[in-house]
């Protein structure tokens, strides 16, 4: 598989009136064409901020987002509009993103009109009906308003709106988090099915590890705006290396068989407005040593091909303890 999305040292600071919030703090990452890359981490760690910078919704403070080699934030406005066709986002709460006064058919058709893609209205409506059927809503749903749909149906409509422009890269930001568990499974399977049929690449963001391990080929774990570990879903699910990944996975009911005890983290997540020096996790890490307070560990290759940002893993302290 070739790389489709390359993120280089990406940062985003928010100015919160009196303080500067370092929401994303130097992330480098490659996402391959056709894969699902899962992004996990506790609330506030910067997942949505990262997703929005990749999805052309939020300008980075520094760093690059390269889509098929092109720096999307250096592109002209006109070019960015074209890139928007290629890169789409599906959000958690379709109700707030669907205009309640418009019918579903128009909401799905509108992106085609905005992008001047299909000038013939009959052909356009035909495409809308095909798309509705593809996401499991029959053509009659075109006449309904968002309030006349269930939560799962609204999320299907939101998927149709995102896919009508035939994107190749889709950011799913907590796309099933607002749904009941049984409906979640249906929408996840629909997303998997659509990926196969349409050859999509997903950045799949969720705080729910079970959902991410079910969906993702590879997973990245975020903590306080940094990536602390990336690897295949099986590697992270069966043998997490980073102490934070270990704690995160030990607390979940994993789809993988796992060994080891539950690790309960002490202390609170530090504020992203006052990042700790050195390793961002050192204030809560049971293995922290002096170096952890001084030097931020780089996300470096580990023996089995994954990447991990931890002095302990890099220097093999775990074998010594
Ligand atoms: N517009 C904003 N202005 C100031 N701070 C912000 C803004 N948006 C996000 N933040 C802060 O940036 C940090 C990262 O937020 P973000 O929404 O990216 O986290 P997240 O991982 O998606 O969280 P969640 O799992 O709750 O969705 C948080 O500390 C948040 O409070
Ligand atoms: S670098 Fe140190 S503090 Fe950070 S996770 Fe590794 S052992 Fe813990
Ligand atoms: Mg979020």
Coordinates of N, CA, C and O and ligand atoms in Angstrom, one line a residue, residues 12-16 19 21-24 41-52 58 92 173-174 205-207 222 271-273, ligand 1:
X12 N -1.0 22.5 16.4 CA -2.1 23.5 16.5 C -2.2 24.1 17.9 O -2.4 23.3 18.9
X13 N -2.1 25.4 18.0 CA -2.3 26.1 19.3 C -3.6 26.9 19.2 O -3.8 27.5 18.1
X14 N -4.4 26.8 20.2 CA -5.5 27.7 20.3 C -5.2 28.9 21.2 O -4.6 28.6 22.3
X15 N -5.6 30.1 20.9 CA -5.5 31.2 21.8 C -6.8 31.3 22.6 O -7.8 31.6 22.0
X16 N -6.7 31.0 23.8 CA -7.9 30.9 24.6 C -8.1 32.2 25.4 O -8.4 32.1 26.6
X19 N -4.7 32.3 27.7 CA -3.6 31.3 27.6 C -3.6 30.6 26.2 O -4.5 30.8 25.4
X21 N -3.3 27.2 24.3 CA -3.6 25.7 24.4 C -2.9 25.0 23.3 O -3.1 25.2 22.1
X22 N -1.9 24.1 23.7 CA -1.2 23.3 22.7 C -2.0 22.0 22.4 O -1.7 21.0 23.1
X23 N -2.9 22.1 21.5 CA -3.8 21.0 21.3 C -3.2 19.8 20.5 O -3.4 18.7 20.8
X24 N -2.4 20.2 19.5 CA -1.7 19.2 18.8 C -0.2 19.6 18.7 O 0.1 20.8 18.4
X41 N -7.5 8.0 22.2 CA -6.9 8.8 23.3 C -8.0 9.4 24.0 O -9.2 9.6 23.5
X42 N -7.7 9.8 25.3 CA -8.7 10.4 26.1 C -9.3 11.7 25.6 O -8.6 12.4 24.8
X43 N -10.5 12.1 26.1 CA -11.1 13.3 25.7 C -10.1 14.5 25.9 O -9.5 14.6 26.9
X44 N -10.1 15.3 24.9 CA -9.2 16.5 25.0 C -7.8 16.4 24.6 O -7.0 17.3 24.6
X45 N -7.4 15.1 24.1 CA -6.0 14.9 23.7 C -5.7 15.5 22.3 O -4.5 15.5 21.9
X46 N -6.7 15.9 21.6 CA -6.4 16.6 20.3 C -6.8 15.8 19.1 O -6.5 16.2 18.0
X47 N -7.6 14.8 19.2 CA -8.0 13.9 18.1 C -8.8 14.7 17.0 O -8.5 14.7 15.9
X48 N -9.8 15.5 17.5 CA -10.6 16.2 16.5 C -9.8 17.3 15.9 O -10.0 17.6 14.7
X49 N -9.0 18.0 16.7 CA -8.2 19.1 16.1 C -7.3 18.5 15.0 O -7.2 19.1 13.9
X50 N -6.7 17.3 15.2 CA -5.9 16.7 14.2 C -6.7 16.4 13.0 O -6.4 16.7 11.8
X51 N -7.9 15.8 13.2 CA -8.8 15.4 12.1 C -9.2 16.6 11.3 O -9.3 16.5 10.1
X52 N -9.5 17.7 12.0 CA -10.0 18.9 11.3 C -8.9 19.5 10.4 O -9.1 20.1 9.4
X58 N -9.4 23.3 9.6 CA -8.7 24.0 10.6 C -7.3 24.2 10.2 O -6.6 23.2 10.0
X92 N -19.8 13.3 14.6 CA -20.5 12.5 15.6 C -22.0 12.7 15.6 O -22.8 11.8 15.6
X173 N -15.0 11.2 12.6 CA -14.7 11.7 13.9 C -15.9 11.3 14.9 O -16.9 12.0 14.9
X174 N -15.6 10.3 15.6 CA -16.7 9.8 16.6 C -18.0 9.5 15.8 O -19.0 9.8 16.3
X205 N -11.6 8.2 14.1 CA -11.3 8.8 15.4 C -12.4 8.3 16.4 O -13.5 8.4 16.1
X206 N -11.9 7.8 17.5 CA -12.9 7.4 18.5 C -12.2 7.3 19.9 O -11.0 6.9 20.0
X207 N -13.0 7.5 20.9 CA -12.4 7.3 22.3 C -12.7 5.9 22.7 O -12.3 5.4 23.7
X222 N -2.9 8.8 21.0 CA -2.6 10.2 21.3 C -2.7 10.4 22.8 O -3.6 9.9 23.5
X271 N -2.8 20.1 32.0 CA -3.5 21.0 31.0 C -2.7 21.1 29.7 O -1.5 21.3 29.8
X272 N -3.3 21.1 28.6 CA -2.6 21.4 27.3 C -2.1 22.8 27.3 O -1.3 23.2 26.4
X273 N -2.5 23.7 28.2 CA -2.0 25.0 28.2 C -0.7 25.1 29.0 O 0.0 26.1 29.0
Ligands
LIG1 N1 -11.7 26.4 19.6 C1 -10.9 26.1 20.7 N2 -10.4 27.1 21.5 C2 -9.7 26.8 22.5 N3 -9.3 25.5 22.9 C3 -9.8 24.5 22.2 C4 -10.7 24.7 21.0 N4 -11.0 23.5 20.5 C5 -10.4 22.6 21.2 N5 -9.7 23.2 22.2 C6 -8.9 22.5 23.3 O1 -7.9 21.7 22.6 C7 -7.7 20.5 23.2 C8 -8.0 19.4 22.2 O2 -9.4 19.4 21.8 P1 -10.0 18.3 20.8 O3 -11.4 18.7 20.6 O4 -9.1 18.2 19.6 O5 -9.9 16.9 21.6 P2 -10.5 15.5 21.4 O6 -9.4 14.5 21.6 O7 -11.2 15.5 20.1 O8 -11.5 15.3 22.6 P3 -13.0 14.5 22.6 O9 -12.6 13.1 22.7 O10 -13.6 15.1 23.8 O11 -13.7 14.9 21.3 C9 -8.6 20.5 24.4 O12 -7.9 20.9 25.5 C10 -9.7 21.5 24.0 O13 -10.2 22.0 25.2

